[in-house]
Amino acid sequence: MERRKNNPVLIAVMSSFAIFFVAMITAIITINYMSPHTIISGRATDATGNITIVIGMYLSITTEDDNTIALSCRPGGVVLTNETNGGDDDLCAGFSPDGIIVRNDGSFEANVSVNMSDYGEIHGGSFLDATTNNSWVAFKIANTTAHENYTGGCYGFIQSSWVNVTSNALMTACDRLAFGPDNSFTFDMAFFIPTNTTRGDNNLTISFWASLTS
């Protein structure tokens, strides 16, 4: 891809994104005890009882450790969020590698999937509007993080190579994310930004979903 240094158009790729975290939460609720065991008979009206609900284990994921990727880039090539300056073409000068950290903060192993509100024009989407209609979006997962306390914890399948986003369907990120100190992964993205990308807002919502592992 020819590098176009003379194009003055700047677009904010991820800085204009609306990043949301969505999780499907499942809780196991147990009735711990009920007391006193009062037998109600006749016209008794003064019976009382206490119920305690204990949530023993729960399924939960969070992106609170790092949920923002801020890119300000020139169009005309491929941008990678896991590379300095956005990649070899230096389209995002001054950018330091930065992904979204997904952490299992529950007490079950989690099967984590991801989907997006839009995708590249080359696959029928409308993200990054360009007259050439050839923009694309991809993602991959790294089983490590930049967080000082939480490290990589994917012990099953992990989407470790770039995969194109071609629909709004759920895609597996990690099918066995552990809980405990090793409980996280990093989500990175790649974009092809055509030289003639329309200036203005290009919004993409990224949603992460957790379910119990089988």
PDB file of C-alpha atoms in Angstrom:
ATOM      1  CA  MET A   1       0.000   0.000   0.000  1.00  0.00           C
ATOM      2  CA  GLU A   2       1.511   3.340  -1.075  1.00  0.00           C
ATOM      3  CA  ARG A   3       2.049   5.718   1.799  1.00  0.00           C
ATOM      4  CA  ARG A   4       0.440   9.139   1.202  1.00  0.00           C
ATOM      5  CA  LYS A   5       2.390  11.710   3.211  1.00  0.00           C
ATOM      6  CA  ASN A   6       0.840  14.710   1.508  1.00  0.00           C
ATOM      7  CA  ASN A   7      -2.725  14.030   2.588  1.00  0.00           C
ATOM      8  CA  PRO A   8      -3.624  16.536   5.351  1.00  0.00           C
ATOM      9  CA  VAL A   9      -6.810  14.826   6.469  1.00  0.00           C
ATOM     10  CA  LEU A  10      -6.739  13.626  10.087  1.00  0.00           C
ATOM     11  CA  ILE A  11      -9.310  11.242  11.512  1.00  0.00           C
ATOM     12  CA  ALA A  12      -9.730  10.122  15.082  1.00  0.00           C
ATOM     13  CA  VAL A  13     -10.315   6.413  14.782  1.00  0.00           C
ATOM     14  CA  MET A  14     -10.685   5.000  18.264  1.00  0.00           C
ATOM     15  CA  SER A  15     -10.931   8.330  20.065  1.00  0.00           C
ATOM     16  CA  SER A  16     -14.327   8.809  18.464  1.00  0.00           C
ATOM     17  CA  PHE A  17     -15.458   5.312  19.324  1.00  0.00           C
ATOM     18  CA  ALA A  18     -18.198   4.714  21.842  1.00  0.00           C
ATOM     19  CA  ILE A  19     -16.722   1.829  23.841  1.00  0.00           C
ATOM     20  CA  PHE A  20     -19.266  -0.097  25.867  1.00  0.00           C
ATOM     21  CA  PHE A  21     -18.916  -3.163  28.040  1.00  0.00           C
ATOM     22  CA  VAL A  22     -21.761  -5.626  28.049  1.00  0.00           C
ATOM     23  CA  ALA A  23     -21.773  -8.862  30.003  1.00  0.00           C
ATOM     24  CA  MET A  24     -24.292 -11.617  30.403  1.00  0.00           C
ATOM     25  CA  ILE A  25     -24.212 -12.160  34.154  1.00  0.00           C
ATOM     26  CA  THR A  26     -25.288 -15.436  35.699  1.00  0.00           C
ATOM     27  CA  ALA A  27     -25.601 -15.796  39.469  1.00  0.00           C
ATOM     28  CA  ILE A  28     -26.209 -18.858  41.604  1.00  0.00           C
ATOM     29  CA  ILE A  29     -28.497 -17.863  44.446  1.00  0.00           C
ATOM     30  CA  THR A  30     -29.064 -20.161  47.407  1.00  0.00           C
ATOM     31  CA  ILE A  31     -31.535 -19.877  50.258  1.00  0.00           C
ATOM     32  CA  ASN A  32     -29.272 -20.284  53.254  1.00  0.00           C
ATOM     33  CA  TYR A  33     -31.864 -20.594  55.995  1.00  0.00           C
ATOM     34  CA  MET A  34     -35.344 -19.571  57.029  1.00  0.00           C
ATOM     35  CA  SER A  35     -36.202 -19.057  60.669  1.00  0.00           C
ATOM     36  CA  PRO A  36     -38.051 -19.392  62.836  1.00  0.00           C
ATOM     37  CA  HIS A  37     -39.972 -22.367  61.426  1.00  0.00           C
ATOM     38  CA  THR A  38     -43.382 -21.119  62.423  1.00  0.00           C
ATOM     39  CA  ILE A  39     -46.447 -23.276  61.841  1.00  0.00           C
ATOM     40  CA  ILE A  40     -49.333 -21.031  60.907  1.00  0.00           C
ATOM     41  CA  SER A  41     -52.747 -22.367  61.837  1.00  0.00           C
ATOM     42  CA  GLY A  42     -56.219 -21.067  62.489  1.00  0.00           C
ATOM     43  CA  ARG A  43     -56.363 -17.279  62.432  1.00  0.00           C
ATOM     44  CA  ALA A  44     -52.749 -16.703  63.379  1.00  0.00           C
ATOM     45  CA  THR A  45     -51.616 -13.288  62.092  1.00  0.00           C
ATOM     46  CA  ASP A  46     -48.381 -12.655  63.962  1.00  0.00           C
ATOM     47  CA  ALA A  47     -46.080 -15.092  62.163  1.00  0.00           C
ATOM     48  CA  THR A  48     -42.675 -13.775  61.038  1.00  0.00           C
ATOM     49  CA  GLY A  49     -39.781 -15.286  59.125  1.00  0.00           C
ATOM     50  CA  ASN A  50     -36.319 -14.295  57.968  1.00  0.00           C
ATOM     51  CA  ILE A  51     -34.770 -15.164  54.613  1.00  0.00           C
ATOM     52  CA  THR A  52     -31.062 -14.798  53.872  1.00  0.00           C
ATOM     53  CA  ILE A  53     -29.909 -14.980  50.257  1.00  0.00           C
ATOM     54  CA  VAL A  54     -26.261 -15.836  49.731  1.00  0.00           C
ATOM     55  CA  ILE A  55     -24.591 -15.397  46.334  1.00  0.00           C
ATOM     56  CA  GLY A  56     -21.910 -18.030  46.557  1.00  0.00           C
ATOM     57  CA  MET A  57     -20.359 -17.849  43.075  1.00  0.00           C
ATOM     58  CA  TYR A  58     -20.876 -15.525  40.156  1.00  0.00           C
ATOM     59  CA  LEU A  59     -19.897 -14.988  36.544  1.00  0.00           C
ATOM     60  CA  SER A  60     -18.483 -11.561  35.734  1.00  0.00           C
ATOM     61  CA  ILE A  61     -16.027  -9.864  33.391  1.00  0.00           C
ATOM     62  CA  THR A  62     -14.854  -6.249  33.345  1.00  0.00           C
ATOM     63  CA  THR A  63     -12.868  -3.823  31.182  1.00  0.00           C
ATOM     64  CA  GLU A  64     -12.211  -1.368  34.008  1.00  0.00           C
ATOM     65  CA  ASP A  65      -8.412  -1.916  33.836  1.00  0.00           C
ATOM     66  CA  ASP A  66      -8.169  -0.370  30.333  1.00  0.00           C
ATOM     67  CA  ASN A  67     -11.235   0.309  28.199  1.00  0.00           C
ATOM     68  CA  THR A  68      -9.954   3.058  25.890  1.00  0.00           C
ATOM     69  CA  ILE A  69      -7.836   3.130  22.745  1.00  0.00           C
ATOM     70  CA  ALA A  70      -7.231   6.681  21.517  1.00  0.00           C
ATOM     71  CA  LEU A  71      -5.887   6.981  17.969  1.00  0.00           C
ATOM     72  CA  SER A  72      -5.438  10.093  15.851  1.00  0.00           C
ATOM     73  CA  CYS A  73      -4.270   8.938  12.444  1.00  0.00           C
ATOM     74  CA  ARG A  74      -3.758   9.912   8.824  1.00  0.00           C
ATOM     75  CA  PRO A  75      -5.666   7.817   6.295  1.00  0.00           C
ATOM     76  CA  GLY A  76      -3.951   5.783   3.640  1.00  0.00           C
ATOM     77  CA  GLY A  77      -3.039   2.418   5.111  1.00  0.00           C
ATOM     78  CA  VAL A  78      -3.394  -0.195   7.833  1.00  0.00           C
ATOM     79  CA  VAL A  79      -3.459   0.883  11.493  1.00  0.00           C
ATOM     80  CA  LEU A  80      -2.584  -1.589  14.276  1.00  0.00           C
ATOM     81  CA  THR A  81      -3.315  -0.850  17.938  1.00  0.00           C
ATOM     82  CA  ASN A  82      -0.525  -3.144  19.148  1.00  0.00           C
ATOM     83  CA  GLU A  83       2.272  -1.321  17.299  1.00  0.00           C
ATOM     84  CA  THR A  84       4.062   1.971  17.921  1.00  0.00           C
ATOM     85  CA  ASN A  85       2.802   4.822  15.728  1.00  0.00           C
ATOM     86  CA  GLY A  86       0.023   2.514  14.528  1.00  0.00           C
ATOM     87  CA  GLY A  87       2.362   0.363  12.426  1.00  0.00           C
ATOM     88  CA  ASP A  88       5.228   0.609   9.949  1.00  0.00           C
ATOM     89  CA  ASP A  89       3.662   3.468   7.970  1.00  0.00           C
ATOM     90  CA  ASP A  90       3.619   5.768  11.034  1.00  0.00           C
ATOM     91  CA  LEU A  91       0.024   6.818  10.290  1.00  0.00           C
ATOM     92  CA  CYS A  92      -0.606   7.514  14.002  1.00  0.00           C
ATOM     93  CA  ALA A  93       2.474   9.477  15.063  1.00  0.00           C
ATOM     94  CA  GLY A  94       3.129   9.388  18.793  1.00  0.00           C
ATOM     95  CA  PHE A  95       0.795   6.475  19.487  1.00  0.00           C
ATOM     96  CA  SER A  96       1.979   3.867  22.001  1.00  0.00           C
ATOM     97  CA  PRO A  97       0.610   0.303  21.757  1.00  0.00           C
ATOM     98  CA  ASP A  98      -2.638   0.141  23.681  1.00  0.00           C
ATOM     99  CA  GLY A  99      -5.367  -2.499  23.768  1.00  0.00           C
ATOM    100  CA  ILE A 100      -8.519  -3.073  25.781  1.00  0.00           C
ATOM    101  CA  ILE A 101      -7.955  -5.305  28.820  1.00  0.00           C
ATOM    102  CA  VAL A 102     -10.704  -7.814  29.597  1.00  0.00           C
ATOM    103  CA  ARG A 103     -10.549  -9.354  33.083  1.00  0.00           C
ATOM    104  CA  ASN A 104     -12.482 -12.175  34.714  1.00  0.00           C
ATOM    105  CA  ASP A 105     -13.443 -10.691  38.100  1.00  0.00           C
ATOM    106  CA  GLY A 106     -15.912 -13.448  38.922  1.00  0.00           C
ATOM    107  CA  SER A 107     -15.497 -16.915  40.410  1.00  0.00           C
ATOM    108  CA  PHE A 108     -16.194 -19.105  37.369  1.00  0.00           C
ATOM    109  CA  GLU A 109     -14.101 -19.713  34.278  1.00  0.00           C
ATOM    110  CA  ALA A 110     -15.613 -17.580  31.512  1.00  0.00           C
ATOM    111  CA  ASN A 111     -16.205 -18.193  27.827  1.00  0.00           C
ATOM    112  CA  VAL A 112     -15.690 -14.686  26.401  1.00  0.00           C
ATOM    113  CA  SER A 113     -17.049 -13.582  23.020  1.00  0.00           C
ATOM    114  CA  VAL A 114     -17.064 -10.220  21.254  1.00  0.00           C
ATOM    115  CA  ASN A 115     -19.171  -8.508  18.635  1.00  0.00           C
ATOM    116  CA  MET A 116     -19.254  -5.069  17.062  1.00  0.00           C
ATOM    117  CA  SER A 117     -21.984  -2.712  15.982  1.00  0.00           C
ATOM    118  CA  ASP A 118     -20.437  -2.207  12.542  1.00  0.00           C
ATOM    119  CA  TYR A 119     -17.673  -3.499  10.284  1.00  0.00           C
ATOM    120  CA  GLY A 120     -15.716  -2.536   7.190  1.00  0.00           C
ATOM    121  CA  GLU A 121     -17.290  -1.565   3.883  1.00  0.00           C
ATOM    122  CA  ILE A 122     -15.430  -4.287   2.022  1.00  0.00           C
ATOM    123  CA  HIS A 123     -17.526  -6.801   4.003  1.00  0.00           C
ATOM    124  CA  GLY A 124     -20.825  -4.954   3.615  1.00  0.00           C
ATOM    125  CA  GLY A 125     -20.590  -2.705   6.673  1.00  0.00           C
ATOM    126  CA  SER A 126     -20.472   1.068   6.898  1.00  0.00           C
ATOM    127  CA  PHE A 127     -17.558   1.719   9.261  1.00  0.00           C
ATOM    128  CA  LEU A 128     -15.037   4.223   7.902  1.00  0.00           C
ATOM    129  CA  ASP A 129     -17.036   5.596   5.005  1.00  0.00           C
ATOM    130  CA  ALA A 130     -14.890   5.912   1.864  1.00  0.00           C
ATOM    131  CA  THR A 131     -15.739   6.293  -1.810  1.00  0.00           C
ATOM    132  CA  THR A 132     -13.679   3.189  -2.584  1.00  0.00           C
ATOM    133  CA  ASN A 133     -15.793   1.067  -0.169  1.00  0.00           C
ATOM    134  CA  ASN A 134     -12.788  -1.044   0.826  1.00  0.00           C
ATOM    135  CA  SER A 135     -12.265  -0.305   4.538  1.00  0.00           C
ATOM    136  CA  TRP A 136     -12.005  -3.293   6.867  1.00  0.00           C
ATOM    137  CA  VAL A 137     -11.828  -4.090  10.596  1.00  0.00           C
ATOM    138  CA  ALA A 138     -10.050  -6.969  12.343  1.00  0.00           C
ATOM    139  CA  PHE A 139      -9.162  -8.019  15.894  1.00  0.00           C
ATOM    140  CA  LYS A 140      -6.994 -10.437  17.807  1.00  0.00           C
ATOM    141  CA  ILE A 141      -6.291 -11.361  21.437  1.00  0.00           C
ATOM    142  CA  ALA A 142      -2.994 -11.374  23.332  1.00  0.00           C
ATOM    143  CA  ASN A 143      -2.712 -13.638  26.379  1.00  0.00           C
ATOM    144  CA  THR A 144      -0.923 -10.951  28.369  1.00  0.00           C
ATOM    145  CA  THR A 145      -1.629  -7.466  29.715  1.00  0.00           C
ATOM    146  CA  ALA A 146       0.179  -4.271  30.630  1.00  0.00           C
ATOM    147  CA  HIS A 147      -1.533  -4.257  34.042  1.00  0.00           C
ATOM    148  CA  GLU A 148       0.750  -4.552  37.062  1.00  0.00           C
ATOM    149  CA  ASN A 149      -1.531  -6.940  38.966  1.00  0.00           C
ATOM    150  CA  TYR A 150      -3.428  -9.004  36.384  1.00  0.00           C
ATOM    151  CA  THR A 151      -1.722 -11.207  33.802  1.00  0.00           C
ATOM    152  CA  GLY A 152      -2.795 -13.429  30.929  1.00  0.00           C
ATOM    153  CA  GLY A 153      -5.275 -16.120  31.947  1.00  0.00           C
ATOM    154  CA  CYS A 154      -6.698 -17.708  28.789  1.00  0.00           C
ATOM    155  CA  TYR A 155      -6.212 -21.466  29.079  1.00  0.00           C
ATOM    156  CA  GLY A 156      -8.344 -22.606  26.151  1.00  0.00           C
ATOM    157  CA  PHE A 157      -8.799 -21.399  22.592  1.00  0.00           C
ATOM    158  CA  ILE A 158      -7.681 -17.821  22.100  1.00  0.00           C
ATOM    159  CA  GLN A 159      -8.082 -15.760  18.925  1.00  0.00           C
ATOM    160  CA  SER A 160      -4.356 -15.012  18.746  1.00  0.00           C
ATOM    161  CA  SER A 161      -4.221 -14.210  15.006  1.00  0.00           C
ATOM    162  CA  TRP A 162      -5.985 -11.397  13.157  1.00  0.00           C
ATOM    163  CA  VAL A 163      -9.536 -12.207  12.079  1.00  0.00           C
ATOM    164  CA  ASN A 164     -11.764  -9.954   9.976  1.00  0.00           C
ATOM    165  CA  VAL A 165     -15.052  -8.696  11.386  1.00  0.00           C
ATOM    166  CA  THR A 166     -17.610  -9.415   8.668  1.00  0.00           C
ATOM    167  CA  SER A 167     -20.924  -9.215  10.549  1.00  0.00           C
ATOM    168  CA  ASN A 168     -22.491  -8.347  13.902  1.00  0.00           C
ATOM    169  CA  ALA A 169     -22.311 -11.998  15.015  1.00  0.00           C
ATOM    170  CA  LEU A 170     -20.568 -13.060  18.224  1.00  0.00           C
ATOM    171  CA  MET A 171     -16.980 -14.251  17.734  1.00  0.00           C
ATOM    172  CA  THR A 172     -14.960 -16.221  20.275  1.00  0.00           C
ATOM    173  CA  ALA A 173     -12.203 -14.254  21.974  1.00  0.00           C
ATOM    174  CA  CYS A 174     -11.181 -16.772  24.664  1.00  0.00           C
ATOM    175  CA  ASP A 175     -13.258 -19.828  25.517  1.00  0.00           C
ATOM    176  CA  ARG A 176     -11.659 -20.456  28.926  1.00  0.00           C
ATOM    177  CA  LEU A 177     -10.649 -17.328  30.833  1.00  0.00           C
ATOM    178  CA  ALA A 178      -9.580 -18.240  34.353  1.00  0.00           C
ATOM    179  CA  PHE A 179     -10.389 -16.379  37.557  1.00  0.00           C
ATOM    180  CA  GLY A 180      -7.793 -15.516  40.191  1.00  0.00           C
ATOM    181  CA  PRO A 181      -4.545 -13.574  39.648  1.00  0.00           C
ATOM    182  CA  ASP A 182      -4.049 -14.864  36.067  1.00  0.00           C
ATOM    183  CA  ASN A 183      -7.400 -13.771  34.677  1.00  0.00           C
ATOM    184  CA  SER A 184      -7.053 -11.309  31.785  1.00  0.00           C
ATOM    185  CA  PHE A 185      -6.299 -10.793  28.103  1.00  0.00           C
ATOM    186  CA  THR A 186      -5.683  -7.833  25.798  1.00  0.00           C
ATOM    187  CA  PHE A 187      -7.983  -7.057  22.865  1.00  0.00           C
ATOM    188  CA  ASP A 188      -6.303  -5.359  19.872  1.00  0.00           C
ATOM    189  CA  MET A 189      -7.713  -4.069  16.598  1.00  0.00           C
ATOM    190  CA  ALA A 190      -6.541  -3.423  13.047  1.00  0.00           C
ATOM    191  CA  PHE A 191      -8.158  -1.142  10.463  1.00  0.00           C
ATOM    192  CA  PHE A 192      -7.623  -0.387   6.820  1.00  0.00           C
ATOM    193  CA  ILE A 193      -8.240   3.333   6.440  1.00  0.00           C
ATOM    194  CA  PRO A 194      -8.605   4.335   2.773  1.00  0.00           C
ATOM    195  CA  THR A 195      -7.019   7.593   1.693  1.00  0.00           C
ATOM    196  CA  ASN A 196     -10.426   8.990   0.732  1.00  0.00           C
ATOM    197  CA  THR A 197     -12.118   8.166   4.046  1.00  0.00           C
ATOM    198  CA  THR A 198     -14.855  10.676   4.816  1.00  0.00           C
ATOM    199  CA  ARG A 199     -13.868  13.167   7.462  1.00  0.00           C
ATOM    200  CA  GLY A 200     -15.979  13.185  10.627  1.00  0.00           C
ATOM    201  CA  ASP A 201     -17.289  10.758  13.212  1.00  0.00           C
ATOM    202  CA  ASN A 202     -17.000   7.041  12.579  1.00  0.00           C
ATOM    203  CA  ASN A 203     -18.468   5.210  15.545  1.00  0.00           C
ATOM    204  CA  LEU A 204     -18.118   1.575  16.487  1.00  0.00           C
ATOM    205  CA  THR A 205     -19.469  -0.125  19.617  1.00  0.00           C
ATOM    206  CA  ILE A 206     -17.493  -3.133  20.889  1.00  0.00           C
ATOM    207  CA  SER A 207     -19.343  -5.518  23.217  1.00  0.00           C
ATOM    208  CA  PHE A 208     -17.841  -8.337  25.262  1.00  0.00           C
ATOM    209  CA  TRP A 209     -20.023 -11.235  26.412  1.00  0.00           C
ATOM    210  CA  ALA A 210     -19.331 -13.878  29.066  1.00  0.00           C
ATOM    211  CA  SER A 211     -20.973 -17.283  29.484  1.00  0.00           C
ATOM    212  CA  LEU A 212     -20.133 -20.360  31.504  1.00  0.00           C
ATOM    213  CA  THR A 213     -17.590 -22.719  29.976  1.00  0.00           C
ATOM    214  CA  SER A 214     -18.931 -26.123  28.967  1.00  0.00           C
TER     215      SER A 214
END
